[in-house]
PDB file of C-alpha atoms in Angstrom:
ATOM      1  CA  UNK A   1     103.336 111.718  79.048  1.00 66.00           C
ATOM      2  CA  UNK A   2     105.285 108.661  80.243  1.00 76.00           C
ATOM      3  CA  UNK A   3     107.676 108.997  77.299  1.00 82.00           C
ATOM      4  CA  UNK A   4     108.252 112.675  78.109  1.00 81.00           C
ATOM      5  CA  UNK A   5     108.995 111.918  81.782  1.00 85.00           C
ATOM      6  CA  UNK A   6     111.424 109.171  80.758  1.00 85.00           C
ATOM      7  CA  UNK A   7     113.105 111.512  78.259  1.00 87.00           C
ATOM      8  CA  UNK A   8     113.633 114.085  81.033  1.00 86.00           C
ATOM      9  CA  UNK A   9     114.854 111.640  83.680  1.00 88.00           C
ATOM     10  CA  UNK A  10     116.906 109.268  81.521  1.00 90.00           C
ATOM     11  CA  UNK A  11     119.895 111.583  80.838  1.00 90.00           C
ATOM     12  CA  UNK A  12     120.131 112.481  84.543  1.00 87.00           C
ATOM     13  CA  UNK A  13     120.097 108.934  85.875  1.00 88.00           C
ATOM     14  CA  UNK A  14     122.119 107.585  82.917  1.00 92.00           C
ATOM     15  CA  UNK A  15     125.043 109.902  83.762  1.00 91.00           C
ATOM     16  CA  UNK A  16     124.705 108.999  87.461  1.00 88.00           C
ATOM     17  CA  UNK A  17     124.769 105.316  86.451  1.00 92.00           C
ATOM     18  CA  UNK A  18     127.899 105.834  84.326  1.00 95.00           C
ATOM     19  CA  UNK A  19     129.553 107.536  87.308  1.00 93.00           C
ATOM     20  CA  UNK A  20     128.539 104.631  89.540  1.00 92.00           C
ATOM     21  CA  UNK A  21     129.860 102.071  87.052  1.00 96.00           C
ATOM     22  CA  UNK A  22     133.167 103.894  86.632  1.00 96.00           C
ATOM     23  CA  UNK A  23     133.431 104.393  90.388  1.00 94.00           C
ATOM     24  CA  UNK A  24     133.034 100.647  90.992  1.00 94.00           C
ATOM     25  CA  UNK A  25     135.486  99.821  88.201  1.00 95.00           C
ATOM     26  CA  UNK A  26     138.290 102.323  88.825  1.00 93.00           C
ATOM     27  CA  UNK A  27     137.571 103.747  92.297  1.00 92.00           C
ATOM     28  CA  UNK A  28     138.664 107.259  91.214  1.00 92.00           C
ATOM     29  CA  UNK A  29     139.554 109.958  93.703  1.00 89.00           C
ATOM     30  CA  UNK A  30     137.046 112.682  92.820  1.00 87.00           C
ATOM     31  CA  UNK A  31     138.265 115.214  95.360  1.00 84.00           C
ATOM     32  CA  UNK A  32     140.157 117.341  92.838  1.00 91.00           C
ATOM     33  CA  UNK A  33     137.308 117.200  90.304  1.00 90.00           C
ATOM     34  CA  UNK A  34     134.758 118.117  92.971  1.00 86.00           C
ATOM     35  CA  UNK A  35     136.953 120.958  94.196  1.00 87.00           C
ATOM     36  CA  UNK A  36     137.295 122.322  90.657  1.00 91.00           C
ATOM     37  CA  UNK A  37     133.545 122.010  90.175  1.00 88.00           C
ATOM     38  CA  UNK A  38     132.655 123.895  93.352  1.00 84.00           C
ATOM     39  CA  UNK A  39     135.382 126.528  92.967  1.00 89.00           C
ATOM     40  CA  UNK A  40     135.246 127.207  89.203  1.00 92.00           C
ATOM     41  CA  UNK A  41     132.612 125.439  87.138  1.00 93.00           C
ATOM     42  CA  UNK A  42     129.492 125.851  89.339  1.00 90.00           C
ATOM     43  CA  UNK A  43     130.344 129.510  90.182  1.00 91.00           C
ATOM     44  CA  UNK A  44     130.792 130.129  86.447  1.00 94.00           C
ATOM     45  CA  UNK A  45     127.378 128.555  85.787  1.00 91.00           C
ATOM     46  CA  UNK A  46     125.766 130.724  88.471  1.00 90.00           C
ATOM     47  CA  UNK A  47     127.443 133.920  87.273  1.00 92.00           C
ATOM     48  CA  UNK A  48     126.559 133.297  83.618  1.00 91.00           C
ATOM     49  CA  UNK A  49     122.908 132.631  84.474  1.00 88.00           C
ATOM     50  CA  UNK A  50     122.554 135.734  86.663  1.00 87.00           C
ATOM     51  CA  UNK A  51     124.540 138.023  84.362  1.00 88.00           C
ATOM     52  CA  UNK A  52     122.655 137.000  81.218  1.00 83.00           C
ATOM     53  CA  UNK A  53     120.600 139.622  79.423  1.00 71.00           C
ATOM     54  CA  UNK A  54     117.395 137.658  80.076  1.00 69.00           C
ATOM     55  CA  UNK A  55     117.796 137.680  83.879  1.00 74.00           C
ATOM     56  CA  UNK A  56     115.594 140.152  85.772  1.00 78.00           C
ATOM     57  CA  UNK A  57     115.793 139.886  89.570  1.00 76.00           C
ATOM     58  CA  UNK A  58     112.265 141.244  90.063  1.00 83.00           C
ATOM     59  CA  UNK A  59     110.907 138.322  88.065  1.00 87.00           C
ATOM     60  CA  UNK A  60     112.411 135.743  90.435  1.00 91.00           C
ATOM     61  CA  UNK A  61     111.991 137.082  93.972  1.00 93.00           C
ATOM     62  CA  UNK A  62     108.662 135.326  94.529  1.00 96.00           C
ATOM     63  CA  UNK A  63     110.241 132.060  93.419  1.00 96.00           C
ATOM     64  CA  UNK A  64     112.997 132.649  95.983  1.00 96.00           C
ATOM     65  CA  UNK A  65     110.334 133.185  98.662  1.00 97.00           C
ATOM     66  CA  UNK A  66     108.717 129.908  97.623  1.00 97.00           C
ATOM     67  CA  UNK A  67     112.074 128.138  97.941  1.00 97.00           C
ATOM     68  CA  UNK A  68     112.507 129.505 101.484  1.00 97.00           C
ATOM     69  CA  UNK A  69     108.987 128.321 102.400  1.00 98.00           C
ATOM     70  CA  UNK A  70     109.752 124.798 101.125  1.00 98.00           C
ATOM     71  CA  UNK A  71     113.028 124.596 103.064  1.00 98.00           C
ATOM     72  CA  UNK A  72     111.799 126.055 106.364  1.00 98.00           C
ATOM     73  CA  UNK A  73     108.447 124.272 106.144  1.00 97.00           C
ATOM     74  CA  UNK A  74     110.185 120.923 105.701  1.00 97.00           C
ATOM     75  CA  UNK A  75     112.163 121.679 108.845  1.00 97.00           C
ATOM     76  CA  UNK A  76     108.952 122.397 110.764  1.00 96.00           C
ATOM     77  CA  UNK A  77     107.688 118.935 109.796  1.00 96.00           C
ATOM     78  CA  UNK A  78     110.979 117.141 110.469  1.00 96.00           C
ATOM     79  CA  UNK A  79     111.735 118.646 113.907  1.00 96.00           C
ATOM     80  CA  UNK A  80     108.742 117.231 115.857  1.00 96.00           C
ATOM     81  CA  UNK A  81     109.030 113.964 113.903  1.00 95.00           C
ATOM     82  CA  UNK A  82     112.641 113.612 115.036  1.00 95.00           C
ATOM     83  CA  UNK A  83     111.556 114.232 118.643  1.00 93.00           C
ATOM     84  CA  UNK A  84     108.798 111.629 118.396  1.00 94.00           C
ATOM     85  CA  UNK A  85     111.189 109.049 116.941  1.00 90.00           C
ATOM     86  CA  UNK A  86     113.894 109.935 119.509  1.00 92.00           C
ATOM     87  CA  UNK A  87     116.353 110.771 116.725  1.00 92.00           C
ATOM     88  CA  UNK A  88     118.952 113.513 117.110  1.00 93.00           C
ATOM     89  CA  UNK A  89     117.425 116.552 115.303  1.00 94.00           C
ATOM     90  CA  UNK A  90     120.906 117.537 114.112  1.00 94.00           C
ATOM     91  CA  UNK A  91     121.003 114.266 112.179  1.00 94.00           C
ATOM     92  CA  UNK A  92     117.459 114.220 110.799  1.00 96.00           C
ATOM     93  CA  UNK A  93     116.272 117.806 110.299  1.00 96.00           C
ATOM     94  CA  UNK A  94     118.947 119.352 108.010  1.00 96.00           C
ATOM     95  CA  UNK A  95     118.752 116.654 105.283  1.00 95.00           C
ATOM     96  CA  UNK A  96     114.955 116.976 105.261  1.00 97.00           C
ATOM     97  CA  UNK A  97     115.360 120.715 104.603  1.00 97.00           C
ATOM     98  CA  UNK A  98     118.297 120.910 102.216  1.00 96.00           C
ATOM     99  CA  UNK A  99     117.822 118.935  99.027  1.00 94.00           C
ATOM    100  CA  UNK A 100     119.984 117.975  96.075  1.00 90.00           C
ATOM    101  CA  UNK A 101     119.231 121.157  94.128  1.00 90.00           C
ATOM    102  CA  UNK A 102     122.732 121.177  92.594  1.00 84.00           C
ATOM    103  CA  UNK A 103     123.597 117.644  91.438  1.00 80.00           C
ATOM    104  CA  UNK A 104     120.019 116.817  90.469  1.00 88.00           C
ATOM    105  CA  UNK A 105     117.958 120.023  90.513  1.00 90.00           C
ATOM    106  CA  UNK A 106     119.911 121.994  87.891  1.00 90.00           C
ATOM    107  CA  UNK A 107     120.031 119.287  85.192  1.00 90.00           C
ATOM    108  CA  UNK A 108     116.414 118.284  85.793  1.00 91.00           C
ATOM    109  CA  UNK A 109     115.260 121.878  85.350  1.00 91.00           C
ATOM    110  CA  UNK A 110     117.080 122.256  82.031  1.00 90.00           C
ATOM    111  CA  UNK A 111     115.923 118.888  80.683  1.00 91.00           C
ATOM    112  CA  UNK A 112     112.309 119.411  81.770  1.00 91.00           C
ATOM    113  CA  UNK A 113     111.853 123.108  80.973  1.00 93.00           C
ATOM    114  CA  UNK A 114     114.677 124.049  78.587  1.00 90.00           C
ATOM    115  CA  UNK A 115     117.701 126.353  78.791  1.00 86.00           C
ATOM    116  CA  UNK A 116     115.423 129.318  79.559  1.00 87.00           C
ATOM    117  CA  UNK A 117     114.697 127.736  82.961  1.00 91.00           C
ATOM    118  CA  UNK A 118     118.347 127.931  84.084  1.00 89.00           C
ATOM    119  CA  UNK A 119     118.080 131.348  85.830  1.00 90.00           C
ATOM    120  CA  UNK A 120     115.094 130.132  87.884  1.00 92.00           C
ATOM    121  CA  UNK A 121     116.901 126.886  88.757  1.00 92.00           C
ATOM    122  CA  UNK A 122     119.979 128.876  89.764  1.00 92.00           C
ATOM    123  CA  UNK A 123     117.842 131.117  91.991  1.00 92.00           C
ATOM    124  CA  UNK A 124     116.487 128.069  93.865  1.00 95.00           C
ATOM    125  CA  UNK A 125     120.005 126.634  94.036  1.00 92.00           C
ATOM    126  CA  UNK A 126     121.285 129.886  95.577  1.00 90.00           C
ATOM    127  CA  UNK A 127     118.474 129.971  98.140  1.00 93.00           C
ATOM    128  CA  UNK A 128     119.176 126.367  99.140  1.00 93.00           C
ATOM    129  CA  UNK A 129     122.958 126.771  99.250  1.00 87.00           C
ATOM    130  CA  UNK A 130     122.925 130.049 101.179  1.00 88.00           C
ATOM    131  CA  UNK A 131     120.597 128.637 103.833  1.00 92.00           C
ATOM    132  CA  UNK A 132     122.529 125.374 103.974  1.00 91.00           C
ATOM    133  CA  UNK A 133     125.897 127.077 104.512  1.00 85.00           C
ATOM    134  CA  UNK A 134     124.407 129.308 107.226  1.00 88.00           C
ATOM    135  CA  UNK A 135     121.328 127.866 108.960  1.00 92.00           C
ATOM    136  CA  UNK A 136     122.223 124.267 108.098  1.00 92.00           C
ATOM    137  CA  UNK A 137     125.710 124.498 109.588  1.00 88.00           C
ATOM    138  CA  UNK A 138     124.372 126.294 112.675  1.00 90.00           C
ATOM    139  CA  UNK A 139     121.811 123.502 113.205  1.00 92.00           C
ATOM    140  CA  UNK A 140     124.536 120.870 113.154  1.00 90.00           C
ATOM    141  CA  UNK A 141     127.036 122.875 115.184  1.00 86.00           C
ATOM    142  CA  UNK A 142     125.739 126.032 116.955  1.00 83.00           C
ATOM    143  CA  UNK A 143     129.325 127.006 117.824  1.00 78.00           C
ATOM    144  CA  UNK A 144     130.572 126.861 114.207  1.00 72.00           C
ATOM    145  CA  UNK A 145     131.828 130.094 112.686  1.00 71.00           C
ATOM    146  CA  UNK A 146     129.660 131.166 109.767  1.00 66.00           C
ATOM    147  CA  UNK A 147     131.810 133.938 108.335  1.00 65.00           C
ATOM    148  CA  UNK A 148     133.197 131.428 105.836  1.00 65.00           C
ATOM    149  CA  UNK A 149     129.892 131.674 103.941  1.00 68.00           C
ATOM    150  CA  UNK A 150     131.046 134.890 102.276  1.00 74.00           C
ATOM    151  CA  UNK A 151     134.239 133.210 101.056  1.00 77.00           C
ATOM    152  CA  UNK A 152     132.364 130.477  99.198  1.00 81.00           C
ATOM    153  CA  UNK A 153     132.996 130.857  95.426  1.00 88.00           C
ATOM    154  CA  UNK A 154     129.318 130.175  94.617  1.00 85.00           C
ATOM    155  CA  UNK A 155     128.173 132.993  96.910  1.00 86.00           C
ATOM    156  CA  UNK A 156     130.786 135.394  95.520  1.00 90.00           C
ATOM    157  CA  UNK A 157     129.790 134.464  91.961  1.00 91.00           C
ATOM    158  CA  UNK A 158     126.115 135.057  92.758  1.00 87.00           C
ATOM    159  CA  UNK A 159     126.862 138.489  94.235  1.00 88.00           C
ATOM    160  CA  UNK A 160     128.925 139.398  91.173  1.00 93.00           C
ATOM    161  CA  UNK A 161     126.260 138.114  88.775  1.00 90.00           C
ATOM    162  CA  UNK A 162     123.477 139.980  90.579  1.00 88.00           C
ATOM    163  CA  UNK A 163     125.583 143.164  90.543  1.00 90.00           C
ATOM    164  CA  UNK A 164     126.101 142.853  86.778  1.00 90.00           C
ATOM    165  CA  UNK A 165     122.366 142.318  86.303  1.00 86.00           C
ATOM    166  CA  UNK A 166     121.194 145.134  88.595  1.00 85.00           C
ATOM    167  CA  UNK A 167     123.734 147.663  87.285  1.00 87.00           C
ATOM    168  CA  UNK A 168     123.003 146.561  83.706  1.00 85.00           C
ATOM    169  CA  UNK A 169     126.690 146.113  82.930  1.00 88.00           C
ATOM    170  CA  UNK A 170     127.290 144.935  79.372  1.00 87.00           C
ATOM    171  CA  UNK A 171     129.901 142.190  79.473  1.00 90.00           C
ATOM    172  CA  UNK A 172     132.213 141.704  76.515  1.00 90.00           C
ATOM    173  CA  UNK A 173     130.531 138.829  74.674  1.00 92.00           C
ATOM    174  CA  UNK A 174     133.656 136.660  74.196  1.00 94.00           C
ATOM    175  CA  UNK A 175     134.290 136.946  77.966  1.00 95.00           C
ATOM    176  CA  UNK A 176     130.677 136.012  78.732  1.00 93.00           C
ATOM    177  CA  UNK A 177     130.816 132.958  76.447  1.00 94.00           C
ATOM    178  CA  UNK A 178     134.118 131.827  77.997  1.00 95.00           C
ATOM    179  CA  UNK A 179     132.515 131.957  81.469  1.00 95.00           C
ATOM    180  CA  UNK A 180     129.407 130.197  80.171  1.00 92.00           C
ATOM    181  CA  UNK A 181     131.532 127.427  78.623  1.00 94.00           C
ATOM    182  CA  UNK A 182     133.206 126.875  81.997  1.00 95.00           C
ATOM    183  CA  UNK A 183     129.758 126.684  83.594  1.00 92.00           C
ATOM    184  CA  UNK A 184     128.565 124.125  81.047  1.00 92.00           C
ATOM    185  CA  UNK A 185     131.140 121.680  82.457  1.00 92.00           C
ATOM    186  CA  UNK A 186     129.478 121.697  85.881  1.00 89.00           C
ATOM    187  CA  UNK A 187     126.181 119.889  85.324  1.00 87.00           C
ATOM    188  CA  UNK A 188     127.435 116.604  83.803  1.00 90.00           C
ATOM    189  CA  UNK A 189     130.309 116.598  86.303  1.00 91.00           C
ATOM    190  CA  UNK A 190     127.849 117.059  89.198  1.00 85.00           C
ATOM    191  CA  UNK A 191     125.857 114.027  88.040  1.00 87.00           C
ATOM    192  CA  UNK A 192     128.936 111.895  87.363  1.00 91.00           C
ATOM    193  CA  UNK A 193     130.335 112.772  90.792  1.00 88.00           C
ATOM    194  CA  UNK A 194     127.043 111.796  92.432  1.00 82.00           C
ATOM    195  CA  UNK A 195     127.273 108.383  90.754  1.00 87.00           C
ATOM    196  CA  UNK A 196     130.824 107.884  92.030  1.00 88.00           C
ATOM    197  CA  UNK A 197     129.719 108.966  95.513  1.00 82.00           C
ATOM    198  CA  UNK A 198     126.972 106.310  95.495  1.00 81.00           C
ATOM    199  CA  UNK A 199     129.660 103.596  95.328  1.00 85.00           C
ATOM    200  CA  UNK A 200     130.643 104.658  98.860  1.00 75.00           C
ATOM    201  CA  UNK A 201     127.089 104.446 100.159  1.00 67.00           C
ATOM    202  CA  UNK A 202     126.574 103.119 103.667  1.00 64.00           C
ATOM    203  CA  UNK A 203     123.332 101.135 103.821  1.00 66.00           C
ATOM    204  CA  UNK A 204     123.862  99.911 107.366  1.00 66.00           C
ATOM    205  CA  UNK A 205     120.652 101.617 108.518  1.00 72.00           C
ATOM    206  CA  UNK A 206     118.283 101.123 105.601  1.00 81.00           C
ATOM    207  CA  UNK A 207     115.102 101.666 107.658  1.00 85.00           C
ATOM    208  CA  UNK A 208     116.301 105.085 108.752  1.00 88.00           C
ATOM    209  CA  UNK A 209     117.318 105.844 105.171  1.00 88.00           C
ATOM    210  CA  UNK A 210     113.884 104.867 103.867  1.00 92.00           C
ATOM    211  CA  UNK A 211     112.222 107.128 106.424  1.00 93.00           C
ATOM    212  CA  UNK A 212     114.239 110.114 105.251  1.00 93.00           C
ATOM    213  CA  UNK A 213     113.774 109.144 101.602  1.00 93.00           C
ATOM    214  CA  UNK A 214     109.995 109.520 102.059  1.00 95.00           C
ATOM    215  CA  UNK A 215     109.789 112.439 104.514  1.00 96.00           C
ATOM    216  CA  UNK A 216     112.094 114.758 102.538  1.00 96.00           C
ATOM    217  CA  UNK A 217     110.185 114.795  99.206  1.00 96.00           C
ATOM    218  CA  UNK A 218     106.723 114.480 100.796  1.00 96.00           C
ATOM    219  CA  UNK A 219     107.316 117.490 103.066  1.00 97.00           C
ATOM    220  CA  UNK A 220     108.937 119.376 100.187  1.00 97.00           C
ATOM    221  CA  UNK A 221     106.022 118.707  97.842  1.00 97.00           C
ATOM    222  CA  UNK A 222     103.516 119.685 100.543  1.00 97.00           C
ATOM    223  CA  UNK A 223     105.083 123.106 101.087  1.00 98.00           C
ATOM    224  CA  UNK A 224     105.788 123.591  97.387  1.00 97.00           C
ATOM    225  CA  UNK A 225     102.076 123.073  96.692  1.00 97.00           C
ATOM    226  CA  UNK A 226     101.224 125.482  99.519  1.00 97.00           C
ATOM    227  CA  UNK A 227     103.575 128.106  98.059  1.00 97.00           C
ATOM    228  CA  UNK A 228     102.094 127.686  94.587  1.00 97.00           C
ATOM    229  CA  UNK A 229      98.622 128.184  96.090  1.00 97.00           C
ATOM    230  CA  UNK A 230      99.594 131.262  98.133  1.00 96.00           C
ATOM    231  CA  UNK A 231     102.029 133.045  95.812  1.00 96.00           C
ATOM    232  CA  UNK A 232     101.153 134.520  92.391  1.00 95.00           C
ATOM    233  CA  UNK A 233     103.865 132.569  90.605  1.00 96.00           C
ATOM    234  CA  UNK A 234     104.028 132.276  86.806  1.00 95.00           C
ATOM    235  CA  UNK A 235     103.156 128.730  85.659  1.00 95.00           C
ATOM    236  CA  UNK A 236     106.757 127.884  84.761  1.00 94.00           C
ATOM    237  CA  UNK A 237     108.023 128.999  88.181  1.00 96.00           C
ATOM    238  CA  UNK A 238     105.266 127.066  89.922  1.00 97.00           C
ATOM    239  CA  UNK A 239     106.299 123.936  88.007  1.00 96.00           C
ATOM    240  CA  UNK A 240     109.958 124.495  88.924  1.00 95.00           C
ATOM    241  CA  UNK A 241     109.057 124.844  92.601  1.00 97.00           C
ATOM    242  CA  UNK A 242     107.131 121.553  92.571  1.00 97.00           C
ATOM    243  CA  UNK A 243     110.150 119.722  91.124  1.00 96.00           C
ATOM    244  CA  UNK A 244     112.376 121.484  93.685  1.00 96.00           C
ATOM    245  CA  UNK A 245     110.147 120.155  96.454  1.00 97.00           C
ATOM    246  CA  UNK A 246     110.497 116.559  95.226  1.00 96.00           C
ATOM    247  CA  UNK A 247     114.306 116.488  95.308  1.00 95.00           C
ATOM    248  CA  UNK A 248     116.138 114.090  97.686  1.00 93.00           C
ATOM    249  CA  UNK A 249     118.530 115.086 100.509  1.00 93.00           C
ATOM    250  CA  UNK A 250     121.717 116.829  99.376  1.00 90.00           C
ATOM    251  CA  UNK A 251     125.021 114.946  99.452  1.00 82.00           C
ATOM    252  CA  UNK A 252     126.418 118.040 101.218  1.00 84.00           C
ATOM    253  CA  UNK A 253     124.539 116.930 104.345  1.00 89.00           C
ATOM    254  CA  UNK A 254     126.915 113.963 104.628  1.00 83.00           C
ATOM    255  CA  UNK A 255     129.948 116.240 104.163  1.00 78.00           C
ATOM    256  CA  UNK A 256     128.781 118.488 107.015  1.00 85.00           C
ATOM    257  CA  UNK A 257     127.840 115.520 109.234  1.00 87.00           C
ATOM    258  CA  UNK A 258     131.350 114.139 108.786  1.00 81.00           C
ATOM    259  CA  UNK A 259     132.919 117.531 109.479  1.00 81.00           C
ATOM    260  CA  UNK A 260     130.931 118.222 112.659  1.00 86.00           C
ATOM    261  CA  UNK A 261     130.747 114.638 113.975  1.00 88.00           C
ATOM    262  CA  UNK A 262     126.969 114.138 113.621  1.00 89.00           C
ATOM    263  CA  UNK A 263     126.697 110.344 113.091  1.00 87.00           C
ATOM    264  CA  UNK A 264     128.082 110.392 109.518  1.00 83.00           C
ATOM    265  CA  UNK A 265     127.364 106.673 108.952  1.00 78.00           C
ATOM    266  CA  UNK A 266     123.617 107.103 109.550  1.00 84.00           C
ATOM    267  CA  UNK A 267     123.625 110.332 107.532  1.00 86.00           C
ATOM    268  CA  UNK A 268     125.229 108.446 104.634  1.00 80.00           C
ATOM    269  CA  UNK A 269     122.395 105.884 104.706  1.00 82.00           C
ATOM    270  CA  UNK A 270     119.784 108.616 104.764  1.00 88.00           C
ATOM    271  CA  UNK A 271     121.323 110.608 101.904  1.00 86.00           C
ATOM    272  CA  UNK A 272     122.142 107.692  99.629  1.00 84.00           C
ATOM    273  CA  UNK A 273     118.835 105.825 100.048  1.00 87.00           C
ATOM    274  CA  UNK A 274     117.048 109.124  99.443  1.00 89.00           C
ATOM    275  CA  UNK A 275     118.909 109.707  96.191  1.00 86.00           C
ATOM    276  CA  UNK A 276     118.234 106.171  94.978  1.00 85.00           C
ATOM    277  CA  UNK A 277     114.506 106.491  95.734  1.00 88.00           C
ATOM    278  CA  UNK A 278     114.304 109.944  94.154  1.00 89.00           C
ATOM    279  CA  UNK A 279     113.459 108.375  90.806  1.00 88.00           C
ATOM    280  CA  UNK A 280     109.957 107.673  92.165  1.00 92.00           C
ATOM    281  CA  UNK A 281     109.210 111.096  93.666  1.00 94.00           C
ATOM    282  CA  UNK A 282     110.827 113.085  90.864  1.00 93.00           C
ATOM    283  CA  UNK A 283     108.750 111.118  88.340  1.00 93.00           C
ATOM    284  CA  UNK A 284     105.604 111.953  90.342  1.00 93.00           C
ATOM    285  CA  UNK A 285     106.516 115.655  90.379  1.00 94.00           C
ATOM    286  CA  UNK A 286     107.201 115.692  86.649  1.00 94.00           C
ATOM    287  CA  UNK A 287     103.883 113.937  85.974  1.00 93.00           C
ATOM    288  CA  UNK A 288     102.223 116.662  88.056  1.00 92.00           C
ATOM    289  CA  UNK A 289     103.738 119.627  86.184  1.00 92.00           C
ATOM    290  CA  UNK A 290     104.391 118.473  82.623  1.00 83.00           C
TER     291      UNK A 290
END
């Protein structure tokens, strides 16, 4: 069992480590690569997964409900905790709700459960991203305009992929494989980019970071287990939801904190410490489900 967990986690953290090493050595500007990833490669991955012949929306809606329960439930835990600790809820609550389901969740799902798990991982990724770009932004800045959500390439790609699936459109196979090949670029680039981002980590408030690093996966696992108990999920979807619950705070939380002026330095500590400590909680989740 230990060997299997290591075999799942090693490629993920090895690529992150390579990104960290290269980031320290060369200090690359990843903005263009990240922009390409979010505007082309990740949308291609999402579209290919949803438009594949094996994808059936009815088979995944309960998993989507479970993802919503994990996200909103984590917020219900984090909000009163932030009040008790006298921490700005805008700083503490969103990163406890919105986890790293892109950089870490997608590759972990494929390595742990195989290529057939990609549509389920993409469904959880879409749930997390859609809520993050709407509810998450509103929580940080209630006056922010949310219409930009529908211009996000990932959302547009998901709508297109779902339309292809629901209407049973048969894509020309060479076109489908070209899109899928573009999507295959996204996962290693997500991990490499995360490693580079860790070189810019701000550990000025380690205690606050450690608090978030524990609360985020513990709350996520609690509500993932509750969802598995309440919802008639297939075993493979239940396992995916448990791993989803154990993920650390998303790097996107720092991007939004910087954009809306919500103490970005403390958010950086919370996000980066959480991602470093994720090796412990992800290993626990994998031990639980494998």
